[in-house]
Amino acid sequence: MTNTDNPAVDLENLESQISQLKSSFDELKKDNPSNKLSMVVFSGDLDKILAAFVIATGAVAMGMEAVMFFTFWGTPVLRAKNKRPGKKDIMSKMFGAMLPKGTCEVKLSRMNMAGMGTAMMKSLMKKKNVASLEQMLEMAEELGVNIFVCEMSMDLMGFKREEMIDYKNMTFCGVAKFLEEAKDSRIQLFI
Amino acid sequence: MTNTDNPAVDLENLESQISQLKSSFDELKKDNPSNKLSMVVFSGDLDKILAAFVIATGAVAMGMEAVMFFTFWGTPVLRAKNKRPGKKDIMSKMFGAMLPKGTCEVKLSRMNMAGMGTAMMKSLMKKKNVASLEQMLEMAEELGVNIFVCEMSMDLMGFKREEMIDYKNMTFCGVAKFLEEAKDSRIQLFI
Amino acid sequence: MTNTDNPAVDLENLESQISQLKSSFDELKKDNPSNKLSMVVFSGDLDKILAAFVIATGAVAMGMEAVMFFTFWGTPVLRAKNKRPGKKDIMSKMFGAMLPKGTCEVKLSRMNMAGMGTAMMKSLMKKKNVASLEQMLEMAEELGVNIFVCEMSMDLMGFKREEMIDYKNMTFCGVAKFLEEAKDSRIQLFI
């Protein structure tokens, strides 16, 4: 408590301390994660993708932003059912044929039982008024859920952009872009 | 640096700046996530559920709060072995019969080998003094781990509340409640 | 706005308020998570481990720290191909023989098709210039990715430290150490 006999000097000192504190505060605040949810959708199973969409749309309904990064087995789920990809090499054709084409062909991770379990689950979901994967995707688009598609996976599996579904907020990108979003998110999940 | 010849005016100014900074600070602090761990327990595999409980009880032992949100294949694991659910429709009966009833019937995600691998793992765990799933659940209850059960999954699989185990901190809720907890947590996992 | 006729008293008061605010601020800042990514590598599948390494090395390339906690099926992947573990009991020998020994023997979680799918994926990765798991591990070591190995898993599966690969930043530890890192991280994933 020095210089109290000269208030002006102390005032200057305090003012500078306050302005310094303010700028440190603003920096910390800027660095704080946004009200956002980021998830990696790695799995290509009906149940897990359903869970991912329930969580993402739920987050948006709560006022959060949501980013879904589709990679590996999650990628083929975003293929459009009735689009033709054009010319492909043999490997890409094989992957294209073996992987599910779009949300309709996706199967349960358990109890698939040659498709019977999956069909049973789908009929149950209908009966219990749980949205189907197609409806979920539509709802996600309307709510503004951001879909990122992993370019490395697209390349590995030989998928072309023109094969993918039409979706307003769809971005093709790499893992760095996802990590940037995840770093700025309050919730991160790997599904 | 104006008004220095009238310290009183500056003092007022500084005081108001400080009180503003204080309230912004309190807001930021309130917005900070709690010392909490939230996880989605989606899987119904012995190994994954074991990992989930090891992490949750470990977190509480470290002074954190822990929330486990059981959904989809995770839900049947919480059924009580010796409770009768009462009347059910055919679909619910089928699900009830096909899914593991409680912690004892849960199987490994790999190397189950018609139950042999699972039995082997269980005997190994005993030998190595690793707590069994039953013991884990008991420990979690004692430590105060919060268990949330997904209502949508209960409904889909036709489970009733009276079929579930007795557990002190068990709540039946939807995804929104989970997201609220996850948003306020330092660690979030999807298992 | 009291005491304005005695500026010295107010100055003292303001100064103490500022210093209090400063220390609360420093505390909050210290409590903020570091620019770090922590993940549990539970899975032992080629595709998932590949994803884990892509994410971890990507994070480090972006200036983050990265911690990978290998547990359960992830543990055998870190065994060295050409190291001899010495004497083991029967259970440990069985686990040792049945689980993949190192990165070369790891398989796809889907479409393995008796090894054909895995071989196909590996040749595709080579063609598309995607780093193999061996190269990823090397890159991770160079970039300084921290690898933690779960001691409980090592013990359960009967692995010894001298069987594991040589890796600069490898630590053997329990779940508590992982949780400490995860709590101090901006991103947490369970893979």
XYZ file of C-alpha atoms in Angstrom:
573
model
C 0.000 0.000 0.000
C 2.556 2.567 -1.143
C 2.088 6.038 -2.568
C -1.196 6.591 -0.817
C -0.295 10.221 -0.382
C -0.371 10.536 -4.181
C -3.671 8.932 -5.263
C -3.152 9.755 -8.940
C -0.146 7.451 -9.204
C -2.002 4.629 -7.538
C -5.030 5.143 -9.708
C -2.908 4.764 -12.815
C -1.389 1.620 -11.381
C -4.793 0.125 -10.539
C -6.184 1.030 -13.920
C -3.366 -0.775 -15.676
C -3.810 -3.803 -13.436
C -7.501 -3.905 -14.251
C -6.998 -3.600 -17.975
C -4.392 -6.379 -17.845
C -6.761 -8.613 -15.915
C -9.476 -7.841 -18.447
C -7.407 -8.913 -21.394
C -6.241 -12.117 -19.650
C -9.870 -12.791 -18.884
C -10.972 -12.279 -22.479
C -8.233 -14.599 -23.644
C -9.306 -17.343 -21.242
C -12.915 -16.900 -22.287
C -12.070 -17.118 -25.983
C -10.123 -20.281 -25.287
C -13.120 -21.903 -23.572
C -14.851 -24.634 -25.603
C -18.076 -23.697 -27.384
C -21.466 -25.151 -26.587
C -20.842 -27.875 -29.149
C -20.825 -31.664 -29.461
C -18.365 -33.430 -31.780
C -18.458 -37.117 -32.548
C -16.573 -39.554 -34.710
C -19.008 -41.951 -36.404
C -16.650 -44.826 -37.123
C -19.157 -47.657 -36.878
C -21.441 -48.755 -39.692
C -23.954 -50.606 -37.505
C -27.633 -49.650 -37.490
C -27.810 -49.446 -33.710
C -24.692 -47.333 -33.260
C -25.545 -44.925 -36.092
C -29.016 -44.580 -34.655
C -27.510 -43.743 -31.266
C -25.209 -41.195 -32.920
C -28.143 -39.435 -34.575
C -30.276 -39.522 -31.423
C -27.417 -37.856 -29.531
C -26.624 -35.303 -32.261
C -30.216 -34.211 -32.848
C -30.824 -34.213 -29.090
C -27.874 -31.868 -28.624
C -29.149 -29.440 -31.263
C -32.610 -29.552 -29.705
C -30.933 -28.437 -26.460
C -29.358 -25.465 -28.169
C -25.938 -26.959 -28.829
C -24.106 -27.177 -32.127
C -23.409 -30.711 -33.371
C -20.698 -32.073 -35.654
C -20.642 -35.682 -36.888
C -17.408 -36.852 -38.509
C -18.175 -39.966 -40.593
C -15.158 -42.169 -41.128
C -14.382 -45.773 -42.131
C -17.481 -48.029 -41.856
C -19.611 -44.961 -41.207
C -18.873 -43.533 -44.650
C -20.866 -45.950 -46.864
C -24.000 -45.180 -44.866
C -24.017 -41.726 -46.460
C -24.124 -43.082 -50.016
C -27.242 -42.235 -51.972
C -29.338 -45.240 -52.923
C -30.043 -44.176 -56.474
C -26.911 -42.370 -57.596
C -24.468 -43.906 -60.039
C -20.811 -43.417 -59.212
C -19.459 -43.729 -62.775
C -16.256 -45.614 -63.594
C -14.301 -47.299 -60.797
C -11.365 -49.676 -60.533
C -11.926 -53.278 -59.411
C -11.069 -52.727 -55.734
C -13.449 -49.782 -55.475
C -16.177 -51.803 -57.181
C -15.698 -54.643 -54.696
C -15.882 -52.309 -51.705
C -18.856 -50.589 -53.268
C -20.715 -53.877 -53.629
C -19.854 -55.331 -50.250
C -20.598 -52.309 -48.078
C -24.122 -51.125 -47.256
C -25.383 -48.535 -49.685
C -27.133 -45.898 -47.650
C -29.184 -45.983 -44.483
C -31.564 -48.721 -45.672
C -28.963 -51.460 -45.886
C -27.378 -50.889 -42.505
C -27.510 -53.820 -40.071
C -27.525 -54.392 -36.312
C -24.157 -54.993 -34.612
C -25.730 -57.882 -32.689
C -28.583 -60.296 -33.269
C -28.649 -59.540 -36.998
C -29.513 -63.232 -37.561
C -29.255 -63.076 -41.350
C -31.291 -59.901 -41.428
C -34.164 -61.139 -39.272
C -33.048 -59.304 -36.139
C -32.536 -56.092 -38.090
C -35.990 -56.342 -39.661
C -37.506 -57.056 -36.259
C -35.777 -54.021 -34.758
C -36.961 -51.807 -37.605
C -40.568 -52.928 -37.212
C -40.309 -52.427 -33.452
C -38.963 -48.905 -33.932
C -41.883 -48.101 -36.172
C -44.363 -49.472 -33.675
C -42.792 -47.586 -30.782
C -42.615 -44.346 -32.777
C -38.832 -44.248 -32.803
C -37.628 -42.407 -35.913
C -35.994 -44.572 -38.587
C -32.467 -43.817 -39.786
C -33.877 -42.110 -42.909
C -36.105 -39.881 -40.797
C -33.221 -39.178 -38.425
C -31.033 -38.033 -41.301
C -33.774 -35.733 -42.527
C -34.305 -34.326 -39.043
C -30.568 -33.793 -38.637
C -30.446 -31.839 -41.884
C -33.384 -29.674 -40.843
C -31.927 -29.009 -37.404
C -28.607 -28.043 -38.932
C -26.407 -30.904 -37.699
C -23.033 -30.615 -39.475
C -21.843 -33.737 -41.267
C -18.142 -34.089 -42.036
C -17.009 -36.933 -44.286
C -13.485 -38.302 -43.908
C -11.618 -37.879 -47.187
C -9.114 -40.615 -46.391
C -11.942 -43.138 -45.937
C -13.608 -42.001 -49.174
C -10.319 -42.496 -50.978
C -9.559 -45.881 -49.361
C -12.981 -47.310 -50.177
C -13.072 -45.729 -53.627
C -16.200 -43.629 -53.014
C -16.758 -40.505 -55.093
C -18.435 -37.330 -53.886
C -21.159 -37.653 -56.507
C -22.273 -40.960 -54.938
C -23.096 -39.348 -51.603
C -26.517 -38.196 -50.451
C -27.611 -34.591 -50.851
C -27.232 -32.947 -47.443
C -27.077 -29.228 -46.807
C -24.296 -29.056 -44.233
C -21.937 -31.703 -45.602
C -18.186 -31.063 -45.741
C -15.452 -33.360 -47.030
C -12.369 -33.000 -44.870
C -9.481 -34.621 -43.022
C -8.875 -35.510 -39.395
C -7.285 -32.106 -38.630
C -10.543 -30.298 -39.312
C -12.367 -32.701 -36.996
C -9.810 -32.245 -34.216
C -10.199 -28.474 -34.454
C -13.944 -28.854 -33.893
C -13.487 -31.417 -31.125
C -11.006 -29.177 -29.310
C -13.607 -26.439 -29.315
C -16.413 -28.739 -28.070
C -17.828 -29.468 -24.655
C -18.619 -33.076 -25.520
C -16.649 -35.486 -27.699
C -17.577 -39.073 -28.465
C -16.195 -41.886 -30.627
C -19.013 -44.132 -31.790
C -5.681 8.405 -18.107
C -8.245 11.214 -17.828
C -9.725 12.932 -14.789
C -6.710 12.321 -12.622
C -7.193 15.679 -10.998
C -10.481 14.379 -9.631
C -9.642 11.020 -8.023
C -13.182 10.443 -6.789
C -14.555 10.168 -10.332
C -11.854 7.736 -11.314
C -12.399 5.676 -8.232
C -16.039 5.259 -9.120
C -15.073 4.274 -12.626
C -12.550 1.708 -11.420
C -14.958 0.280 -8.900
C -17.546 -0.290 -11.579
C -14.964 -1.893 -13.858
C -13.928 -4.248 -11.103
C -17.455 -5.254 -10.234
C -18.183 -5.889 -13.915
C -15.076 -8.039 -14.222
C -16.122 -9.911 -11.104
C -19.513 -10.802 -12.464
C -18.091 -11.882 -15.853
C -15.618 -13.989 -13.940
C -18.307 -15.631 -11.832
C -20.291 -16.391 -14.960
C -17.321 -18.051 -16.647
C -16.590 -20.035 -13.524
C -20.176 -21.236 -13.247
C -20.056 -22.288 -16.885
C -16.938 -24.400 -16.293
C -17.526 -28.164 -16.333
C -17.692 -29.914 -12.957
C -15.232 -32.494 -11.746
C -17.394 -35.201 -13.279
C -17.157 -38.119 -15.699
C -20.088 -39.062 -17.955
C -20.216 -42.145 -20.107
C -22.653 -43.821 -22.447
C -22.670 -47.583 -21.846
C -24.022 -48.743 -25.197
C -22.239 -52.077 -25.371
C -23.467 -55.243 -23.709
C -20.141 -57.093 -23.769
C -18.552 -58.352 -20.563
C -15.192 -56.780 -21.350
C -16.548 -53.353 -22.241
C -18.925 -53.163 -19.296
C -16.097 -54.207 -17.024
C -13.952 -51.393 -18.459
C -16.831 -48.955 -17.946
C -17.141 -49.882 -14.266
C -13.382 -49.823 -13.695
C -13.288 -46.293 -15.128
C -16.389 -45.075 -13.267
C -15.375 -46.431 -9.856
C -11.804 -45.250 -10.456
C -13.104 -41.743 -11.122
C -15.130 -41.684 -7.902
C -12.131 -42.993 -5.969
C -10.232 -39.967 -7.316
C -12.867 -37.601 -5.987
C -14.843 -37.144 -9.197
C -18.548 -37.650 -9.713
C -19.489 -40.390 -12.195
C -22.565 -40.867 -14.366
C -23.188 -43.996 -16.454
C -25.955 -43.798 -19.044
C -27.003 -47.352 -19.979
C -28.577 -47.576 -23.407
C -29.310 -50.247 -26.050
C -27.322 -53.469 -25.421
C -26.170 -52.065 -22.101
C -29.719 -51.991 -20.737
C -30.406 -55.752 -20.327
C -27.295 -56.063 -18.161
C -29.147 -54.163 -15.444
C -32.021 -56.647 -15.289
C -32.405 -58.467 -11.999
C -31.836 -62.214 -12.240
C -34.759 -63.233 -10.091
C -37.437 -60.682 -10.794
C -40.508 -61.497 -12.863
C -41.555 -58.832 -15.344
C -45.239 -59.763 -15.513
C -47.230 -59.795 -18.780
C -45.468 -58.865 -22.015
C -46.275 -58.927 -25.723
C -44.529 -61.455 -27.986
C -41.802 -59.103 -29.244
C -40.869 -58.091 -25.699
C -40.813 -61.736 -24.653
C -38.468 -62.573 -27.530
C -36.095 -59.739 -26.674
C -36.304 -60.685 -23.043
C -35.319 -64.261 -23.797
C -32.540 -63.514 -26.282
C -30.721 -60.807 -24.365
C -28.511 -61.507 -21.342
C -30.402 -61.236 -18.083
C -28.164 -59.392 -15.679
C -24.445 -59.290 -15.146
C -23.987 -63.061 -14.937
C -25.023 -63.800 -18.502
C -22.879 -61.149 -20.174
C -20.302 -62.431 -22.681
C -16.927 -61.348 -24.056
C -16.934 -59.302 -27.278
C -14.113 -61.511 -28.595
C -12.978 -65.060 -28.034
C -16.284 -66.045 -26.467
C -15.865 -69.453 -28.135
C -19.292 -70.746 -27.166
C -18.851 -69.509 -23.630
C -15.460 -71.108 -23.010
C -13.519 -67.864 -23.455
C -15.897 -66.011 -21.170
C -15.629 -68.689 -18.494
C -11.857 -68.668 -18.815
C -11.759 -64.880 -18.442
C -13.984 -65.012 -15.380
C -11.818 -67.618 -13.692
C -8.720 -65.599 -14.571
C -10.242 -62.456 -13.081
C -10.944 -64.329 -9.876
C -7.406 -65.674 -9.727
C -5.886 -62.260 -10.386
C -8.147 -60.568 -7.823
C -9.959 -58.463 -10.417
C -13.490 -57.712 -9.200
C -16.301 -59.505 -11.056
C -19.093 -57.540 -12.704
C -21.378 -58.293 -9.744
C -18.798 -57.000 -7.291
C -18.179 -53.968 -9.506
C -21.863 -53.092 -9.505
C -21.957 -53.375 -5.714
C -18.862 -51.208 -5.380
C -20.326 -48.643 -7.764
C -23.486 -48.441 -5.657
C -21.495 -48.001 -2.471
C -19.270 -45.334 -3.996
C -22.297 -43.452 -5.285
C -21.848 -43.894 -9.046
C -25.022 -42.587 -10.726
C -26.715 -44.971 -13.136
C -29.067 -43.549 -15.759
C -31.176 -45.959 -17.807
C -32.301 -44.929 -21.285
C -36.098 -44.935 -21.415
C -36.204 -45.297 -25.200
C -34.155 -48.506 -24.987
C -36.361 -49.852 -22.193
C -39.388 -49.175 -24.344
C -37.875 -50.642 -27.536
C -36.791 -53.870 -25.856
C -39.955 -54.104 -23.808
C -38.269 -53.992 -20.403
C -40.226 -52.840 -17.384
C -38.844 -50.896 -14.453
C -39.820 -53.638 -12.030
C -37.468 -56.059 -13.852
C -34.394 -53.979 -13.134
C -31.940 -54.484 -10.273
C -32.271 -52.562 -7.039
C -29.694 -49.770 -7.150
C -29.716 -46.685 -4.987
C -28.801 -44.016 -7.525
C -30.721 -45.267 -10.546
C -32.686 -42.838 -12.727
C -34.797 -43.583 -15.797
C -34.384 -40.789 -18.329
C -33.891 -39.706 -21.912
C -30.886 -38.580 -23.915
C -31.431 -34.896 -23.015
C -30.745 -35.571 -19.351
C -27.552 -37.390 -20.276
C -26.379 -34.562 -22.526
C -26.897 -32.085 -19.712
C -24.620 -34.131 -17.483
C -22.063 -34.680 -20.240
C -21.940 -30.956 -21.004
C -21.105 -30.317 -17.377
C -18.391 -33.026 -17.257
C -14.654 -32.946 -17.672
C -14.548 -36.412 -19.241
C -17.050 -38.022 -21.620
C -16.810 -41.484 -23.115
C -18.958 -43.692 -25.355
C -18.346 -47.328 -24.534
C -19.800 4.497 -3.584
C -18.838 5.286 -0.005
C -15.790 6.984 1.439
C -15.135 9.034 -1.655
C -13.944 11.879 0.516
C -11.056 9.688 1.613
C -9.548 8.292 -1.632
C -6.743 6.467 0.170
C -9.157 4.113 1.933
C -10.949 3.350 -1.298
C -7.708 2.766 -3.104
C -6.707 0.178 -0.554
C -10.078 -1.458 -0.880
C -9.880 -1.568 -4.683
C -6.356 -2.885 -4.605
C -7.380 -5.765 -2.389
C -10.364 -6.522 -4.625
C -8.110 -6.618 -7.666
C -5.556 -8.880 -6.065
C -8.330 -11.214 -4.938
C -9.761 -11.314 -8.452
C -6.311 -12.017 -9.809
C -5.768 -15.026 -7.611
C -9.240 -16.434 -8.379
C -8.440 -15.933 -12.039
C -5.112 -17.739 -11.801
C -6.804 -20.603 -10.010
C -9.440 -20.950 -12.729
C -6.783 -20.798 -15.414
C -4.700 -23.491 -13.736
C -7.790 -25.669 -13.504
C -8.450 -25.355 -17.252
C -7.698 -28.485 -19.294
C -4.446 -28.520 -21.252
C -4.202 -28.610 -25.010
C -4.161 -32.397 -24.863
C -5.970 -35.416 -26.289
C -6.445 -38.592 -24.218
C -7.852 -41.812 -25.569
C -8.521 -45.303 -24.319
C -7.493 -47.852 -26.940
C -9.642 -50.787 -25.844
C -10.153 -52.377 -29.238
C -7.704 -54.716 -30.931
C -9.058 -54.310 -34.468
C -6.837 -53.095 -37.288
C -9.309 -50.437 -38.402
C -9.927 -48.996 -34.958
C -6.259 -48.954 -33.952
C -5.453 -47.283 -37.248
C -8.083 -44.632 -36.515
C -6.631 -44.161 -33.027
C -3.144 -43.536 -34.426
C -4.419 -41.235 -37.181
C -6.186 -39.146 -34.532
C -3.267 -39.170 -32.064
C -0.586 -38.249 -34.602
C -2.929 -35.693 -36.159
C -3.392 -34.063 -32.766
C 0.360 -33.822 -32.177
C 0.836 -32.395 -35.682
C -1.641 -29.679 -34.658
C 0.435 -28.794 -31.616
C -1.503 -30.822 -29.044
C -0.157 -33.402 -26.623
C -1.516 -36.933 -27.103
C -1.906 -39.810 -24.658
C -3.009 -43.303 -25.712
C -4.015 -45.682 -22.918
C -3.864 -49.255 -24.275
C -6.080 -51.655 -22.382
C -7.681 -55.097 -22.882
C -7.643 -56.143 -26.582
C -5.467 -53.159 -27.390
C -2.621 -54.454 -25.215
C -1.442 -57.442 -27.321
C -0.949 -55.119 -30.298
C 2.027 -53.619 -28.495
C 3.840 -56.944 -28.152
C 7.130 -57.164 -29.986
C 7.170 -59.727 -32.779
C 10.544 -61.186 -31.980
C 10.836 -61.017 -28.228
C 10.599 -64.101 -26.037
C 8.541 -63.700 -22.874
C 10.274 -66.428 -20.851
C 8.361 -68.826 -18.579
C 4.574 -68.513 -18.308
C 1.729 -70.482 -16.782
C -0.733 -72.333 -19.031
C -3.425 -69.631 -19.087
C -0.908 -66.955 -20.025
C 0.490 -69.215 -22.749
C -3.007 -69.732 -24.181
C -3.755 -66.024 -24.214
C -0.359 -65.358 -25.681
C -0.990 -67.785 -28.522
C -4.570 -66.754 -29.299
C -4.117 -62.979 -29.314
C -2.417 -61.098 -32.146
C 1.290 -60.601 -31.531
C 2.084 -57.057 -32.556
C 0.789 -54.759 -35.250
C 1.271 -57.232 -38.123
C -1.252 -59.777 -36.882
C -4.083 -57.340 -36.196
C -7.321 -57.907 -38.156
C -10.251 -55.851 -39.429
C -13.350 -55.646 -37.211
C -15.500 -56.302 -40.290
C -15.045 -58.085 -43.567
C -11.990 -59.961 -42.310
C -13.176 -62.930 -44.375
C -10.553 -65.349 -43.086
C -7.831 -62.763 -43.545
C -8.667 -61.873 -47.155
C -10.401 -58.614 -46.295
C -7.569 -57.597 -44.004
C -4.972 -58.345 -46.692
C -7.044 -56.437 -49.242
C -7.272 -53.426 -46.934
C -3.536 -53.487 -46.292
C -2.722 -53.569 -49.989
C -5.220 -50.758 -50.595
C -3.639 -48.659 -47.866
C -0.250 -49.126 -49.485
C -1.589 -48.160 -52.902
C -3.355 -45.082 -51.534
C -0.279 -44.011 -49.550
C -1.997 -44.482 -46.183
C 0.617 -45.329 -43.548
C 0.573 -48.912 -42.239
C 0.163 -49.621 -38.529
C 3.931 -50.217 -38.243
C 4.684 -46.876 -39.853
C 2.047 -45.174 -37.695
C 3.665 -46.524 -34.530
C 7.054 -45.251 -35.689
C 5.601 -41.858 -36.529
C 3.843 -41.702 -33.154
C 7.135 -42.407 -31.383
C 8.943 -39.702 -33.356
C 6.208 -37.150 -32.749
C 6.244 -37.911 -29.047
C 2.813 -39.524 -28.610
C 2.646 -40.932 -25.066
C 1.654 -44.584 -24.791
C 0.287 -45.853 -21.483
C -0.200 -49.590 -21.029
C -2.852 -50.844 -18.603
C -1.192 -52.940 -15.911
C -4.398 -54.778 -15.033
C -4.728 -55.977 -18.641
C -1.077 -57.038 -18.753
C -1.624 -59.017 -15.577
C -4.931 -60.569 -16.732
C -3.514 -61.699 -20.071
C -0.226 -62.758 -18.565
C 1.958 -60.394 -20.636
C 5.352 -59.375 -19.303
C 6.997 -56.011 -19.811
C 9.927 -57.592 -21.603
C 7.570 -58.853 -24.339
C 6.484 -55.363 -25.325
C 7.894 -53.282 -28.159
C 10.615 -50.718 -27.552
C 8.937 -47.312 -27.495
C 10.421 -44.161 -26.047
C 7.400 -42.730 -24.234
C 5.844 -45.916 -22.872
C 4.527 -46.045 -19.309
C 2.923 -48.970 -17.475
C 0.159 -47.700 -15.239
C -3.356 -48.066 -13.884
C -6.655 -46.425 -14.692
C -6.115 -43.614 -12.143
C -3.137 -42.271 -14.072
C -5.213 -42.285 -17.268
C -8.106 -40.468 -15.605
C -5.736 -37.775 -14.373
C -4.581 -37.178 -17.943
C -8.124 -37.320 -19.341
C -9.332 -34.799 -16.759
C -6.644 -32.426 -17.922
C -7.444 -32.925 -21.633
C -9.564 -31.028 -24.114
C -10.520 -34.171 -26.026
C -11.218 -37.661 -24.665
C -12.170 -40.693 -26.711
C -12.821 -44.393 -26.042
C -11.885 -46.429 -29.096
